[in-house]
């Protein structure tokens, strides 16, 4: 089963020392884990286009968290359109993976499902900050979520 792990982080607001000492080790651990599991890995450090841009929304992010808030929505861009994969998963760039865990189970889980980390809440509504640190599953189901979110932005 072809699996893609996606991470993204807009680097323009991160001090170089913090990037080197915190963010890079976290992202490298995920990349290493993906390699060991024979998963493909993609990293994005900038938006792909203007879709899911919230800069003109009438919201006021917490001071110092404007980029963090925007990045939550860029995840939809970065996870969009990977139809050549069976499964696609997002892992936040501040996650550190120790060893070779089997994070995403496929045993008793139906194939057409999207898993969200430690939440049973509905997360696809108008929210201040989504709870989507680690999520993914069947590419077709992930795409449905992205298409739904795009529809919300357009209407």
mmCIF file of C-alpha atoms in Angstrom:
data_model
loop_
_atom_site.group_PDB
_atom_site.id
_atom_site.type_symbol
_atom_site.label_atom_id
_atom_site.label_comp_id
_atom_site.label_asym_id
_atom_site.label_seq_id
_atom_site.Cartn_x
_atom_site.Cartn_y
_atom_site.Cartn_z
ATOM 1 C CA UNK A 1 0.000 0.000 0.000
ATOM 2 C CA UNK A 2 1.578 3.264 -1.122
ATOM 3 C CA UNK A 3 1.742 5.763 1.751
ATOM 4 C CA UNK A 4 2.747 9.427 1.849
ATOM 5 C CA UNK A 5 3.783 11.361 4.964
ATOM 6 C CA UNK A 6 3.399 15.142 4.644
ATOM 7 C CA UNK A 7 4.894 17.883 6.790
ATOM 8 C CA UNK A 8 4.996 21.609 6.314
ATOM 9 C CA UNK A 9 6.278 24.651 8.120
ATOM 10 C CA UNK A 10 6.544 28.258 6.942
ATOM 11 C CA UNK A 11 10.104 29.067 7.891
ATOM 12 C CA UNK A 12 10.081 32.861 7.546
ATOM 13 C CA UNK A 13 9.052 33.519 11.160
ATOM 14 C CA UNK A 14 11.311 30.989 12.918
ATOM 15 C CA UNK A 15 14.646 32.148 14.369
ATOM 16 C CA UNK A 16 17.572 30.177 12.862
ATOM 17 C CA UNK A 17 18.727 28.797 16.233
ATOM 18 C CA UNK A 18 15.263 27.509 17.042
ATOM 19 C CA UNK A 19 14.945 25.984 13.586
ATOM 20 C CA UNK A 20 18.281 24.182 13.976
ATOM 21 C CA UNK A 21 17.882 22.996 17.576
ATOM 22 C CA UNK A 22 14.173 22.181 17.717
ATOM 23 C CA UNK A 23 12.350 22.012 14.393
ATOM 24 C CA UNK A 24 14.971 20.266 12.256
ATOM 25 C CA UNK A 25 15.516 17.359 14.701
ATOM 26 C CA UNK A 26 11.750 16.826 14.902
ATOM 27 C CA UNK A 27 11.291 16.868 11.134
ATOM 28 C CA UNK A 28 14.363 14.676 10.588
ATOM 29 C CA UNK A 29 12.936 12.084 12.997
ATOM 30 C CA UNK A 30 9.726 11.916 10.964
ATOM 31 C CA UNK A 31 11.631 11.718 7.675
ATOM 32 C CA UNK A 32 13.830 8.932 9.061
ATOM 33 C CA UNK A 33 10.785 7.026 10.336
ATOM 34 C CA UNK A 34 9.061 7.401 6.948
ATOM 35 C CA UNK A 35 12.186 6.109 5.179
ATOM 36 C CA UNK A 36 12.428 3.116 7.514
ATOM 37 C CA UNK A 37 8.753 2.299 6.979
ATOM 38 C CA UNK A 38 9.233 2.723 3.200
ATOM 39 C CA UNK A 39 6.740 5.594 3.119
ATOM 40 C CA UNK A 40 7.245 8.533 0.788
ATOM 41 C CA UNK A 41 7.871 11.879 2.470
ATOM 42 C CA UNK A 42 7.088 15.434 1.331
ATOM 43 C CA UNK A 43 7.967 18.656 3.121
ATOM 44 C CA UNK A 44 6.642 22.114 2.254
ATOM 45 C CA UNK A 45 8.080 25.384 3.556
ATOM 46 C CA UNK A 46 5.748 27.813 1.784
ATOM 47 C CA UNK A 47 2.177 27.918 0.517
ATOM 48 C CA UNK A 48 1.601 26.419 -2.923
ATOM 49 C CA UNK A 49 -0.950 29.041 -3.965
ATOM 50 C CA UNK A 50 -3.520 31.429 -2.466
ATOM 51 C CA UNK A 51 -6.091 28.770 -1.623
ATOM 52 C CA UNK A 52 -6.966 28.465 2.047
ATOM 53 C CA UNK A 53 -5.533 31.932 2.736
ATOM 54 C CA UNK A 54 -7.257 33.405 5.784
ATOM 55 C CA UNK A 55 -5.538 36.815 5.703
ATOM 56 C CA UNK A 56 -8.768 38.582 4.681
ATOM 57 C CA UNK A 57 -10.967 36.815 7.240
ATOM 58 C CA UNK A 58 -12.414 38.879 10.021
ATOM 59 C CA UNK A 59 -10.488 37.046 12.742
ATOM 60 C CA UNK A 60 -7.887 38.221 15.189
ATOM 61 C CA UNK A 61 -5.292 35.518 15.916
ATOM 62 C CA UNK A 62 -3.549 35.463 19.279
ATOM 63 C CA UNK A 63 -0.537 37.788 19.175
ATOM 64 C CA UNK A 64 2.497 36.044 17.754
ATOM 65 C CA UNK A 65 0.398 33.180 16.390
ATOM 66 C CA UNK A 66 -0.696 34.602 13.037
ATOM 67 C CA UNK A 67 1.546 32.272 11.025
ATOM 68 C CA UNK A 68 0.625 29.302 13.200
ATOM 69 C CA UNK A 69 -3.070 29.966 12.572
ATOM 70 C CA UNK A 70 -2.509 30.297 8.823
ATOM 71 C CA UNK A 71 -0.386 27.122 8.722
ATOM 72 C CA UNK A 72 -3.343 25.155 10.087
ATOM 73 C CA UNK A 73 -5.150 25.894 6.840
ATOM 74 C CA UNK A 74 -2.134 25.452 4.563
ATOM 75 C CA UNK A 75 -2.226 21.804 5.626
ATOM 76 C CA UNK A 76 -5.169 21.424 3.264
ATOM 77 C CA UNK A 77 -3.024 22.700 0.364
ATOM 78 C CA UNK A 78 -0.122 20.484 1.231
ATOM 79 C CA UNK A 79 -2.324 17.373 1.608
ATOM 80 C CA UNK A 80 -4.306 18.053 -1.585
ATOM 81 C CA UNK A 81 -4.284 15.999 -4.747
ATOM 82 C CA UNK A 82 -2.013 13.057 -3.954
ATOM 83 C CA UNK A 83 -4.204 10.598 -5.874
ATOM 84 C CA UNK A 84 -1.231 8.366 -6.724
ATOM 85 C CA UNK A 85 -1.110 7.255 -3.046
ATOM 86 C CA UNK A 86 -3.397 4.868 -1.170
ATOM 87 C CA UNK A 87 -2.892 6.576 2.175
ATOM 88 C CA UNK A 88 -1.752 10.046 3.160
ATOM 89 C CA UNK A 89 -0.917 11.317 6.632
ATOM 90 C CA UNK A 90 -0.060 14.691 8.095
ATOM 91 C CA UNK A 91 2.380 14.899 11.015
ATOM 92 C CA UNK A 92 3.016 18.327 12.549
ATOM 93 C CA UNK A 93 6.583 19.543 12.260
ATOM 94 C CA UNK A 94 6.981 19.717 16.046
ATOM 95 C CA UNK A 95 6.345 15.972 16.443
ATOM 96 C CA UNK A 96 9.370 13.829 17.259
ATOM 97 C CA UNK A 97 9.264 10.113 16.509
ATOM 98 C CA UNK A 98 11.316 7.758 18.692
ATOM 99 C CA UNK A 99 12.177 4.379 17.226
ATOM 100 C CA UNK A 100 9.936 2.801 14.628
ATOM 101 C CA UNK A 101 6.423 2.948 16.044
ATOM 102 C CA UNK A 102 3.409 1.726 14.176
ATOM 103 C CA UNK A 103 1.410 4.911 14.552
ATOM 104 C CA UNK A 104 -1.299 4.268 11.999
ATOM 105 C CA UNK A 105 -3.123 1.001 12.427
ATOM 106 C CA UNK A 106 -4.730 -0.781 9.534
ATOM 107 C CA UNK A 107 -5.715 -4.030 11.254
ATOM 108 C CA UNK A 108 -9.357 -3.606 12.262
ATOM 109 C CA UNK A 109 -9.741 -0.148 10.764
ATOM 110 C CA UNK A 110 -11.859 0.101 7.613
ATOM 111 C CA UNK A 111 -9.808 1.141 4.593
ATOM 112 C CA UNK A 112 -11.984 4.165 3.809
ATOM 113 C CA UNK A 113 -11.410 6.152 6.982
ATOM 114 C CA UNK A 114 -9.600 9.264 8.194
ATOM 115 C CA UNK A 115 -8.062 9.169 11.669
ATOM 116 C CA UNK A 116 -7.538 12.216 13.868
ATOM 117 C CA UNK A 117 -5.112 12.141 16.797
ATOM 118 C CA UNK A 118 -6.773 11.842 20.214
ATOM 119 C CA UNK A 119 -10.026 13.524 19.360
ATOM 120 C CA UNK A 120 -13.586 12.442 18.952
ATOM 121 C CA UNK A 121 -14.769 15.956 18.217
ATOM 122 C CA UNK A 122 -16.117 17.120 14.892
ATOM 123 C CA UNK A 123 -13.241 19.159 13.508
ATOM 124 C CA UNK A 124 -14.648 20.138 10.143
ATOM 125 C CA UNK A 125 -16.570 23.270 10.965
ATOM 126 C CA UNK A 126 -15.625 26.924 11.264
ATOM 127 C CA UNK A 127 -13.017 26.797 14.031
ATOM 128 C CA UNK A 128 -10.527 29.192 15.592
ATOM 129 C CA UNK A 129 -7.740 26.614 15.440
ATOM 130 C CA UNK A 130 -8.222 23.090 14.175
ATOM 131 C CA UNK A 131 -7.020 20.114 16.165
ATOM 132 C CA UNK A 132 -5.231 18.273 13.377
ATOM 133 C CA UNK A 133 -1.696 17.637 14.640
ATOM 134 C CA UNK A 134 -1.578 14.120 13.251
ATOM 135 C CA UNK A 135 -4.259 12.990 10.861
ATOM 136 C CA UNK A 136 -4.799 11.060 7.694
ATOM 137 C CA UNK A 137 -5.918 7.803 6.229
ATOM 138 C CA UNK A 138 -7.351 6.730 2.928
ATOM 139 C CA UNK A 139 -6.330 9.231 0.262
ATOM 140 C CA UNK A 140 -9.852 9.332 -1.139
ATOM 141 C CA UNK A 141 -11.314 10.173 2.276
ATOM 142 C CA UNK A 142 -8.628 12.783 2.988
ATOM 143 C CA UNK A 143 -9.431 14.345 -0.386
ATOM 144 C CA UNK A 144 -13.121 14.535 0.553
ATOM 145 C CA UNK A 145 -12.187 16.533 3.648
ATOM 146 C CA UNK A 146 -9.993 18.869 1.623
ATOM 147 C CA UNK A 147 -12.728 19.328 -0.993
ATOM 148 C CA UNK A 148 -15.241 20.034 1.768
ATOM 149 C CA UNK A 149 -12.902 22.607 3.328
ATOM 150 C CA UNK A 150 -12.326 24.247 -0.074
ATOM 151 C CA UNK A 151 -16.088 24.510 -0.542
ATOM 152 C CA UNK A 152 -16.324 26.277 2.846
ATOM 153 C CA UNK A 153 -13.707 28.814 1.757
ATOM 154 C CA UNK A 154 -15.458 29.465 -1.562
ATOM 155 C CA UNK A 155 -18.981 29.895 -0.142
#
